[in-house]
Amino acid sequence: MSILSVNGERLLNRIRALGETGRDSDGRLSRIAASDADKVGRDRLVDWFRDANLEIVVDRIGNIFGVWRDAGNIEKAPVLIGSHIDTVIDAGIYDGCYGVLSGLEAIQTLREAGITPARPIAVAAFTNEEGVRYAPDMMGSLVYAGGLSVEQALATIGTDGSVLGEELHRIGYAGTHEPGFSRPHAYVELHVEQGPVLERNRIPIGAVENLQGISWQRVTIDGVANHAGTTPMSMRHDAGHAAARVITFLRDRATASNTPTVATVGCIAFEPNAINVIPSRASFTVDLRDPDAERLRAEEAALEGYLQDLAAAEGVTISTGRLARFEPVTFDTGIVQAIEQAAAGRGLASRRMTSGAGHDAQMIARIAPAAMIFVPSVGGISHNPLEFTAGADLVAGANVLLDVIQALAAAD
Ligand code: HGY
Ligand code: MN
Ligand code: MN
């Protein structure tokens, strides 16, 4: 098989152009799912899919597909390349977008080389991978894989009180195809690592063999509002202080564990949120992750026990609500090996890895053999405008994707 190479300049230009799309008035990249900014990014992507003469399909949860198929292979299950183009708040330009645009680039490169694959090849941009506005994250791919009903997903209420289905309709991406309309032959996702491992070890390619479990919940602590000046410390039922104890408990426990367990409190709000009022309520999110299913369950149980003791000690009431819960996922060994072979075929070192971040691949792995390719993140930084991957690494990753896709699309 000839060693083709992607058009690196076209790929890097599109990554930069999409990275400029949908920025807010402060210049921050916040293409939050189903927002006006998301629409601007989606429209840009669909224009590129159209320029590449792909068949464009949008399903009911707003997943966008660019499909390359012809009379000779239309009956076969497609090889699917995917990721997402929605972002977190004040994001970098590579998370998700790199994988979708590399999928488009791989298809265009194969087409321009006159290759007619034995199978259709499609590229997907899944809705609401980040889960910042609507929980859970990886929602579009979860629905596509049958893990959440499309009706339930469309009825999801956002952190801003909006309804996902209404927002998708408003931005013109409430598609008609049933999610899961086409079961992929295989799925590959190319993504920046978003961690320090590849850069630290000077390795350009990660062959991702598994992905850690994710537990998201919202904790609400109800205490008693009182005067900040007149209330003795012994008489307080301070929801804010109780929340601070939970945050410290989570961090100390994860840090002391000497395991890969990670714990994050990313959102917090006090009521009535006034400088001279002891908070009556604290509401915050807890993100727990661990590659080991048993350890993740143990962390959830430890938090539950701590909350019970804390409620008694502080004279507050504490309730929790589940936002997302995904078991660890192991990817397809055959595709992981194909990634290693493709890297070696290009003289690129690779190493097996676990993904710390959630990805659409973990959902599509429920319905098809799936795996991921990582490229280095400078400083291991992501979910931050300083997120950066060198152009040469981005192109190398896209070429490995191209080789893997070509092999999968040729396979019977
Ligand atoms: O939360 C995650 O790991 C992903 O960025 N949605
Ligand atoms: Mn991502
Ligand atoms: Mn992300």
GROMACS .gro file of C-alpha atoms and ligand atoms in nm:
model
  420
    1MET     CA    1   0.000   0.000   0.000
    2SER     CA    2   0.145   0.336  -0.100
    3ILE     CA    3   0.242   0.568   0.180
    4LEU     CA    4   0.016   0.865   0.119
    5SER     CA    5   0.045   1.181   0.326
    6VAL     CA    6  -0.220   1.430   0.425
    7ASN     CA    7  -0.212   1.787   0.306
    8GLY     CA    8  -0.064   1.924   0.627
    9GLU     CA    9  -0.105   2.287   0.530
   10ARG     CA   10  -0.478   2.241   0.456
   11LEU     CA   11  -0.527   2.058   0.786
   12LEU     CA   12  -0.340   2.314   0.998
   13ASN     CA   13  -0.516   2.605   0.825
   14ARG     CA   14  -0.856   2.451   0.899
   15ILE     CA   15  -0.765   2.386   1.264
   16ARG     CA   16  -0.663   2.749   1.299
   17ALA     CA   17  -0.972   2.875   1.109
   18LEU     CA   18  -1.212   2.666   1.319
   19GLY     CA   19  -1.025   2.783   1.628
   20GLU     CA   20  -1.114   3.141   1.536
   21THR     CA   21  -1.482   3.051   1.483
   22GLY     CA   22  -1.743   3.124   1.748
   23ARG     CA   23  -1.526   3.326   1.985
   24ASP     CA   24  -1.708   3.540   2.240
   25SER     CA   25  -1.685   3.918   2.285
   26ASP     CA   26  -1.377   3.871   2.506
   27GLY     CA   27  -1.212   3.667   2.230
   28ARG     CA   28  -1.246   3.348   2.430
   29LEU     CA   29  -1.323   3.021   2.248
   30SER     CA   30  -1.643   2.897   2.414
   31ARG     CA   31  -1.839   2.703   2.151
   32ILE     CA   32  -2.070   2.553   2.413
   33ALA     CA   33  -2.301   2.279   2.281
   34ALA     CA   34  -2.607   2.401   2.089
   35SER     CA   35  -2.520   2.767   2.143
   36ASP     CA   36  -2.501   3.034   1.872
   37ALA     CA   37  -2.123   2.994   1.881
   38ASP     CA   38  -2.161   2.618   1.830
   39LYS     CA   39  -2.383   2.690   1.530
   40VAL     CA   40  -2.112   2.906   1.373
   41GLY     CA   41  -1.862   2.621   1.412
   42ARG     CA   42  -2.108   2.363   1.282
   43ASP     CA   43  -2.192   2.572   0.976
   44ARG     CA   44  -1.819   2.613   0.903
   45LEU     CA   45  -1.765   2.237   0.926
   46VAL     CA   46  -2.062   2.158   0.703
   47ASP     CA   47  -1.928   2.402   0.444
   48TRP     CA   48  -1.597   2.210   0.443
   49PHE     CA   49  -1.783   1.877   0.419
   50ARG     CA   50  -1.976   2.017   0.122
   51ASP     CA   51  -1.656   2.146  -0.044
   52ALA     CA   52  -1.521   1.791  -0.010
   53ASN     CA   53  -1.834   1.650  -0.182
   54LEU     CA   54  -1.933   1.446   0.120
   55GLU     CA   55  -2.291   1.340   0.178
   56ILE     CA   56  -2.403   1.536   0.483
   57VAL     CA   57  -2.627   1.369   0.741
   58VAL     CA   58  -2.752   1.521   1.068
   59ASP     CA   59  -2.927   1.295   1.317
   60ARG     CA   60  -3.192   1.382   1.576
   61ILE     CA   61  -2.939   1.462   1.850
   62GLY     CA   62  -2.754   1.691   1.610
   63ASN     CA   63  -2.458   1.465   1.535
   64ILE     CA   64  -2.314   1.574   1.197
   65PHE     CA   65  -2.175   1.312   0.954
   66GLY     CA   66  -1.979   1.365   0.633
   67VAL     CA   67  -2.007   1.040   0.435
   68TRP     CA   68  -1.794   0.921   0.140
   69ARG     CA   69  -1.950   0.623  -0.029
   70ASP     CA   70  -2.021   0.505  -0.381
   71ALA     CA   71  -2.218   0.244  -0.565
   72GLY     CA   72  -1.941  -0.008  -0.517
   73ASN     CA   73  -1.937  -0.005  -0.141
   74ILE     CA   74  -2.266   0.147  -0.030
   75GLU     CA   75  -2.392  -0.185   0.112
   76LYS     CA   76  -2.099  -0.217   0.351
   77ALA     CA   77  -2.070  -0.082   0.705
   78PRO     CA   78  -1.856   0.233   0.708
   79VAL     CA   79  -1.530   0.303   0.878
   80LEU     CA   80  -1.612   0.595   1.106
   81ILE     CA   81  -1.371   0.867   1.218
   82GLY     CA   82  -1.502   1.099   1.483
   83SER     CA   83  -1.469   1.345   1.763
   84HIS     CA   84  -1.639   1.675   1.848
   85ILE     CA   85  -1.621   2.048   1.777
   86ASP     CA   86  -1.805   2.179   2.082
   87THR     CA   87  -1.568   2.317   2.344
   88VAL     CA   88  -1.544   2.397   2.712
   89ILE     CA   89  -1.540   2.760   2.833
   90ASP     CA   90  -1.226   2.952   2.725
   91ALA     CA   91  -1.094   2.647   2.542
   92GLY     CA   92  -0.798   2.560   2.327
   93ILE     CA   93  -0.835   2.504   1.954
   94TYR     CA   94  -0.731   2.137   1.927
   95ASP     CA   95  -0.957   1.942   2.168
   96GLY     CA   96  -1.200   1.751   1.945
   97CYS     CA   97  -1.161   1.975   1.640
   98TYR     CA   98  -0.827   1.817   1.551
   99GLY     CA   99  -0.985   1.472   1.523
  100VAL     CA  100  -1.282   1.582   1.313
  101LEU     CA  101  -1.071   1.791   1.075
  102SER     CA  102  -0.811   1.512   1.047
  103GLY     CA  103  -1.091   1.274   0.951
  104LEU     CA  104  -1.201   1.513   0.679
  105GLU     CA  105  -0.840   1.551   0.568
  106ALA     CA  106  -0.787   1.174   0.551
  107ILE     CA  107  -1.096   1.130   0.335
  108GLN     CA  108  -0.994   1.413   0.101
  109THR     CA  109  -0.640   1.274   0.071
  110LEU     CA  110  -0.767   0.927  -0.020
  111ARG     CA  111  -1.014   1.069  -0.269
  112GLU     CA  112  -0.756   1.296  -0.432
  113ALA     CA  113  -0.524   0.994  -0.463
  114GLY     CA  114  -0.795   0.817  -0.660
  115ILE     CA  115  -0.834   0.545  -0.397
  116THR     CA  116  -1.174   0.374  -0.391
  117PRO     CA  117  -1.205   0.207  -0.051
  118ALA     CA  118  -1.387  -0.124  -0.017
  119ARG     CA  119  -1.602   0.041   0.248
  120PRO     CA  120  -1.765   0.380   0.293
  121ILE     CA  121  -1.566   0.616   0.515
  122ALA     CA  122  -1.745   0.874   0.727
  123VAL     CA  123  -1.638   1.149   0.966
  124ALA     CA  124  -1.857   1.254   1.258
  125ALA     CA  125  -1.879   1.560   1.481
  126PHE     CA  126  -2.074   1.440   1.784
  127THR     CA  127  -2.302   1.675   1.975
  128ASN     CA  128  -2.218   1.795   2.327
  129GLU     CA  129  -1.905   1.595   2.394
  130GLU     CA  130  -1.799   1.836   2.666
  131GLY     CA  131  -2.113   1.826   2.878
  132VAL     CA  132  -2.051   2.179   3.009
  133ARG     CA  133  -2.408   2.303   2.947
  134TYR     CA  134  -2.595   1.969   2.932
  135ALA     CA  135  -2.491   1.662   3.130
  136PRO     CA  136  -2.375   1.398   3.068
  137ASP     CA  137  -2.075   1.461   2.851
  138MET     CA  138  -2.017   1.257   2.536
  139MET     CA  139  -2.394   1.286   2.498
  140GLY     CA  140  -2.427   1.274   2.118
  141SER     CA  141  -2.212   0.963   2.086
  142LEU     CA  142  -2.380   0.804   2.390
  143VAL     CA  143  -2.719   0.848   2.222
  144TYR     CA  144  -2.576   0.723   1.892
  145ALA     CA  145  -2.450   0.410   2.068
  146GLY     CA  146  -2.789   0.349   2.229
  147GLY     CA  147  -2.677   0.437   2.583
  148LEU     CA  148  -2.935   0.716   2.626
  149SER     CA  149  -3.267   0.759   2.449
  150VAL     CA  150  -3.277   1.047   2.205
  151GLU     CA  151  -3.603   1.172   2.362
  152GLN     CA  152  -3.442   1.180   2.706
  153ALA     CA  153  -3.136   1.358   2.568
  154LEU     CA  154  -3.341   1.616   2.380
  155ALA     CA  155  -3.535   1.688   2.702
  156THR     CA  156  -3.214   1.760   2.899
  157ILE     CA  157  -3.227   2.089   3.090
  158GLY     CA  158  -2.907   2.290   3.068
  159THR     CA  159  -2.722   2.476   3.343
  160ASP     CA  160  -2.887   2.788   3.195
  161GLY     CA  161  -3.238   2.638   3.207
  162SER     CA  162  -3.251   2.582   2.831
  163VAL     CA  163  -3.378   2.258   2.676
  164LEU     CA  164  -3.131   2.082   2.446
  165GLY     CA  165  -3.388   1.980   2.185
  166GLU     CA  166  -3.521   2.336   2.158
  167GLU     CA  167  -3.170   2.473   2.123
  168LEU     CA  168  -3.076   2.223   1.852
  169HIS     CA  169  -3.393   2.323   1.669
  170ARG     CA  170  -3.313   2.692   1.713
  171ILE     CA  171  -2.963   2.657   1.568
  172GLY     CA  172  -3.088   2.443   1.279
  173TYR     CA  173  -2.931   2.111   1.380
  174ALA     CA  174  -3.229   1.905   1.489
  175GLY     CA  175  -3.172   1.643   1.223
  176THR     CA  176  -3.407   1.370   1.104
  177HIS     CA  177  -3.190   1.055   1.097
  178GLU     CA  178  -3.234   0.821   1.393
  179PRO     CA  179  -2.912   0.812   1.598
  180GLY     CA  180  -2.739   0.482   1.531
  181PHE     CA  181  -2.872   0.483   1.174
  182SER     CA  182  -2.548   0.323   1.056
  183ARG     CA  183  -2.347   0.073   1.262
  184PRO     CA  184  -1.978   0.136   1.195
  185HIS     CA  185  -1.742  -0.143   1.085
  186ALA     CA  186  -1.478   0.026   1.303
  187TYR     CA  187  -1.419   0.362   1.471
  188VAL     CA  188  -1.096   0.557   1.517
  189GLU     CA  189  -1.056   0.886   1.702
  190LEU     CA  190  -0.748   1.107   1.680
  191HIS     CA  191  -0.709   1.347   1.971
  192VAL     CA  192  -0.451   1.559   2.147
  193GLU     CA  193  -0.343   1.375   2.464
  194GLN     CA  194  -0.439   1.660   2.698
  195GLY     CA  195  -0.185   1.521   2.944
  196PRO     CA  196   0.195   1.518   2.996
  197VAL     CA  197   0.292   1.158   2.909
  198LEU     CA  198   0.388   1.175   2.540
  199GLU     CA  199   0.575   1.503   2.568
  200ARG     CA  200   0.758   1.391   2.883
  201ASN     CA  201   0.869   1.068   2.710
  202ARG     CA  202   0.937   1.238   2.373
  203ILE     CA  203   0.704   0.997   2.192
  204PRO     CA  204   0.496   1.134   1.901
  205ILE     CA  205   0.215   0.876   1.891
  206GLY     CA  206  -0.006   0.727   2.164
  207ALA     CA  207  -0.193   0.403   2.090
  208VAL     CA  208  -0.477   0.437   2.340
  209GLU     CA  209  -0.584   0.098   2.472
  210ASN     CA  210  -0.823   0.200   2.747
  211LEU     CA  211  -1.006   0.495   2.901
  212GLN     CA  212  -1.079   0.559   3.267
  213GLY     CA  213  -1.418   0.549   3.440
  214ILE     CA  214  -1.598   0.879   3.502
  215SER     CA  215  -1.832   0.975   3.787
  216TRP     CA  216  -2.003   1.316   3.782
  217GLN     CA  217  -2.241   1.429   4.054
  218ARG     CA  218  -2.388   1.749   4.191
  219VAL     CA  219  -2.369   1.799   4.572
  220THR     CA  220  -2.609   2.041   4.744
  221ILE     CA  221  -2.546   2.143   5.104
  222ASP     CA  222  -2.822   2.327   5.291
  223GLY     CA  223  -2.726   2.514   5.608
  224VAL     CA  224  -2.870   2.824   5.777
  225ALA     CA  225  -2.825   3.180   5.656
  226ASN     CA  226  -2.726   3.408   5.939
  227HIS     CA  227  -2.553   3.734   6.015
  228ALA     CA  228  -2.177   3.721   5.947
  229GLY     CA  229  -2.113   3.962   6.232
  230THR     CA  230  -2.343   3.855   6.511
  231THR     CA  231  -2.344   3.476   6.481
  232PRO     CA  232  -2.089   3.305   6.711
  233MET     CA  233  -1.881   3.041   6.530
  234SER     CA  234  -2.032   2.770   6.756
  235MET     CA  235  -2.385   2.854   6.635
  236ARG     CA  236  -2.321   2.840   6.262
  237HIS     CA  237  -2.453   2.590   6.007
  238ASP     CA  238  -2.234   2.725   5.731
  239ALA     CA  239  -2.296   2.555   5.395
  240GLY     CA  240  -1.994   2.731   5.247
  241HIS     CA  241  -1.757   2.596   5.509
  242ALA     CA  242  -1.902   2.246   5.471
  243ALA     CA  243  -1.841   2.266   5.095
  244ALA     CA  244  -1.483   2.371   5.155
  245ARG     CA  245  -1.434   2.064   5.376
  246VAL     CA  246  -1.561   1.838   5.098
  247ILE     CA  247  -1.324   1.994   4.845
  248THR     CA  248  -1.030   1.945   5.081
  249PHE     CA  249  -1.140   1.589   5.162
  250LEU     CA  250  -1.150   1.497   4.792
  251ARG     CA  251  -0.813   1.650   4.712
  252ASP     CA  252  -0.634   1.509   5.017
  253ARG     CA  253  -0.777   1.161   4.960
  254ALA     CA  254  -0.689   1.150   4.589
  255THR     CA  255  -0.341   1.293   4.650
  256ALA     CA  256  -0.267   1.049   4.935
  257SER     CA  257  -0.398   0.748   4.741
  258ASN     CA  258  -0.087   0.696   4.520
  259THR     CA  259  -0.325   0.566   4.255
  260PRO     CA  260  -0.438   0.727   3.927
  261THR     CA  261  -0.757   0.844   4.102
  262VAL     CA  262  -0.835   1.210   4.025
  263ALA     CA  263  -1.096   1.432   4.187
  264THR     CA  264  -1.213   1.777   4.076
  265VAL     CA  265  -1.467   2.031   4.198
  266GLY     CA  266  -1.508   2.251   3.891
  267CYS     CA  267  -1.828   2.443   3.959
  268ILE     CA  268  -1.950   2.596   4.287
  269ALA     CA  269  -2.220   2.845   4.384
  270PHE     CA  270  -2.329   2.989   4.720
  271GLU     CA  271  -2.669   3.126   4.817
  272PRO     CA  272  -2.754   3.401   4.892
  273ASN     CA  273  -2.396   3.481   4.787
  274ALA     CA  274  -2.363   3.799   4.994
  275ILE     CA  275  -2.048   3.915   5.172
  276ASN     CA  276  -2.213   3.946   5.514
  277VAL     CA  277  -2.443   3.642   5.508
  278ILE     CA  278  -2.336   3.295   5.618
  279PRO     CA  279  -2.418   3.079   5.312
  280SER     CA  280  -2.745   2.894   5.347
  281ARG     CA  281  -2.667   2.677   5.044
  282ALA     CA  282  -2.361   2.553   4.857
  283SER     CA  283  -2.407   2.367   4.529
  284PHE     CA  284  -2.107   2.216   4.352
  285THR     CA  285  -2.002   1.943   4.109
  286VAL     CA  286  -1.772   1.650   4.180
  287ASP     CA  287  -1.578   1.482   3.895
  288LEU     CA  288  -1.416   1.154   4.009
  289ARG     CA  289  -1.218   0.935   3.769
  290ASP     CA  290  -1.016   0.614   3.788
  291PRO     CA  291  -0.913   0.354   3.529
  292ASP     CA  292  -1.005   0.080   3.779
  293ALA     CA  293  -1.379   0.016   3.816
  294GLU     CA  294  -1.354  -0.111   4.175
  295ARG     CA  295  -1.141   0.181   4.290
  296LEU     CA  296  -1.383   0.429   4.133
  297ARG     CA  297  -1.671   0.268   4.322
  298ALA     CA  298  -1.466   0.282   4.643
  299GLU     CA  299  -1.403   0.655   4.591
  300GLU     CA  300  -1.774   0.719   4.539
  301ALA     CA  301  -1.853   0.523   4.857
  302ALA     CA  302  -1.587   0.710   5.055
  303LEU     CA  303  -1.737   1.044   4.948
  304GLU     CA  304  -2.086   0.926   5.039
  305GLY     CA  305  -1.967   0.826   5.387
  306TYR     CA  306  -1.784   1.154   5.436
  307LEU     CA  307  -2.094   1.355   5.339
  308GLN     CA  308  -2.304   1.167   5.595
  309ASP     CA  309  -2.056   1.238   5.875
  310LEU     CA  310  -2.016   1.598   5.765
  311ALA     CA  311  -2.393   1.660   5.768
  312ALA     CA  312  -2.408   1.543   6.130
  313ALA     CA  313  -2.099   1.737   6.237
  314GLU     CA  314  -2.203   2.066   6.075
  315GLY     CA  315  -2.579   2.043   6.129
  316VAL     CA  316  -2.646   2.076   5.757
  317THR     CA  317  -2.841   1.860   5.513
  318ILE     CA  318  -2.662   1.723   5.208
  319SER     CA  319  -2.814   1.579   4.890
  320THR     CA  320  -2.646   1.450   4.577
  321GLY     CA  321  -2.762   1.411   4.216
  322ARG     CA  322  -2.602   1.190   3.949
  323LEU     CA  323  -2.486   1.382   3.636
  324ALA     CA  324  -2.286   1.115   3.454
  325ARG     CA  325  -2.145   0.768   3.524
  326PHE     CA  326  -1.934   0.571   3.279
  327GLU     CA  327  -1.739   0.252   3.347
  328PRO     CA  328  -1.378   0.226   3.228
  329VAL     CA  329  -1.353   0.113   2.864
  330THR     CA  330  -1.099  -0.115   2.693
  331PHE     CA  331  -1.046  -0.047   2.322
  332ASP     CA  332  -1.007  -0.297   2.037
  333THR     CA  333  -0.665  -0.466   2.045
  334GLY     CA  334  -0.659  -0.515   1.669
  335ILE     CA  335  -0.703  -0.143   1.602
  336VAL     CA  336  -0.453  -0.052   1.873
  337GLN     CA  337  -0.200  -0.281   1.701
  338ALA     CA  338  -0.286  -0.124   1.363
  339ILE     CA  339  -0.206   0.217   1.515
  340GLU     CA  340   0.130   0.091   1.641
  341GLN     CA  341   0.208  -0.065   1.299
  342ALA     CA  342   0.110   0.252   1.116
  343ALA     CA  343   0.333   0.459   1.344
  344ALA     CA  344   0.624   0.218   1.299
  345GLY     CA  345   0.566   0.222   0.922
  346ARG     CA  346   0.634   0.593   0.932
  347GLY     CA  347   0.933   0.559   1.164
  348LEU     CA  348   0.735   0.709   1.453
  349ALA     CA  349   0.777   0.579   1.807
  350SER     CA  350   0.452   0.497   1.986
  351ARG     CA  351   0.344   0.373   2.327
  352ARG     CA  352   0.027   0.222   2.474
  353MET     CA  353  -0.173   0.463   2.686
  354THR     CA  354  -0.475   0.508   2.905
  355SER     CA  355  -0.695   0.807   2.834
  356GLY     CA  356  -0.756   1.028   3.136
  357ALA     CA  357  -1.016   1.228   2.946
  358GLY     CA  358  -1.354   1.108   2.828
  359HIS     CA  359  -1.401   1.076   2.454
  360ASP     CA  360  -1.670   0.983   2.202
  361ALA     CA  361  -1.467   0.668   2.131
  362GLN     CA  362  -1.568   0.527   2.469
  363MET     CA  363  -1.932   0.541   2.358
  364ILE     CA  364  -1.891   0.414   2.001
  365ALA     CA  365  -1.688   0.125   2.148
  366ARG     CA  366  -2.027  -0.005   2.265
  367ILE     CA  367  -2.135  -0.071   1.904
  368ALA     CA  368  -1.812  -0.119   1.708
  369PRO     CA  369  -1.441  -0.201   1.749
  370ALA     CA  370  -1.284   0.132   1.845
  371ALA     CA  371  -0.952   0.284   1.949
  372MET     CA  372  -0.778   0.620   1.972
  373ILE     CA  373  -0.458   0.785   1.857
  374PHE     CA  374  -0.299   1.055   2.075
  375VAL     CA  375  -0.042   1.319   1.986
  376PRO     CA  376   0.157   1.521   2.243
  377SER     CA  377   0.013   1.821   2.427
  378VAL     CA  378   0.275   2.082   2.511
  379GLY     CA  379   0.300   2.107   2.890
  380GLY     CA  380   0.016   1.856   2.912
  381ILE     CA  381  -0.222   2.153   2.907
  382SER     CA  382  -0.584   2.134   2.783
  383HIS     CA  383  -0.925   2.290   2.856
  384ASN     CA  384  -0.720   2.609   2.853
  385PRO     CA  385  -0.645   2.859   2.572
  386LEU     CA  386  -0.276   2.773   2.613
  387GLU     CA  387  -0.349   2.423   2.478
  388PHE     CA  388  -0.093   2.359   2.202
  389THR     CA  389   0.041   2.078   1.982
  390ALA     CA  390   0.320   2.136   1.732
  391GLY     CA  391   0.221   2.130   1.363
  392ALA     CA  392   0.462   1.846   1.286
  393ASP     CA  393   0.299   1.634   1.560
  394LEU     CA  394  -0.051   1.718   1.433
  395VAL     CA  395   0.042   1.615   1.078
  396ALA     CA  396   0.216   1.297   1.199
  397GLY     CA  397  -0.096   1.196   1.391
  398ALA     CA  398  -0.316   1.264   1.088
  399ASN     CA  399  -0.090   1.049   0.870
  400VAL     CA  400  -0.112   0.761   1.117
  401LEU     CA  401  -0.492   0.804   1.114
  402LEU     CA  402  -0.482   0.800   0.731
  403ASP     CA  403  -0.290   0.470   0.729
  404VAL     CA  404  -0.517   0.305   0.988
  405ILE     CA  405  -0.832   0.416   0.807
  406GLN     CA  406  -0.695   0.297   0.472
  407ALA     CA  407  -0.622  -0.046   0.626
  408LEU     CA  408  -0.963  -0.070   0.795
  409ALA     CA  409  -1.147   0.044   0.481
  410ALA     CA  410  -0.966  -0.216   0.272
  411ALA     CA  411  -1.047  -0.499   0.514
  412ASP     CA  412  -1.342  -0.723   0.448
  413HGY     O1  413  -1.474   1.542   3.054
  413HGY     C1  414  -1.399   1.498   2.967
  413HGY     O2  415  -1.307   1.425   2.994
  413HGY     C2  416  -1.421   1.538   2.823
  413HGY     O3  417  -1.343   1.651   2.795
  413HGY     N1  418  -1.559   1.563   2.795
  414MN      MN  419  -1.222   1.610   2.345
  415MN      MN  420  -1.253   1.822   2.626
   0.00000   0.00000   0.00000
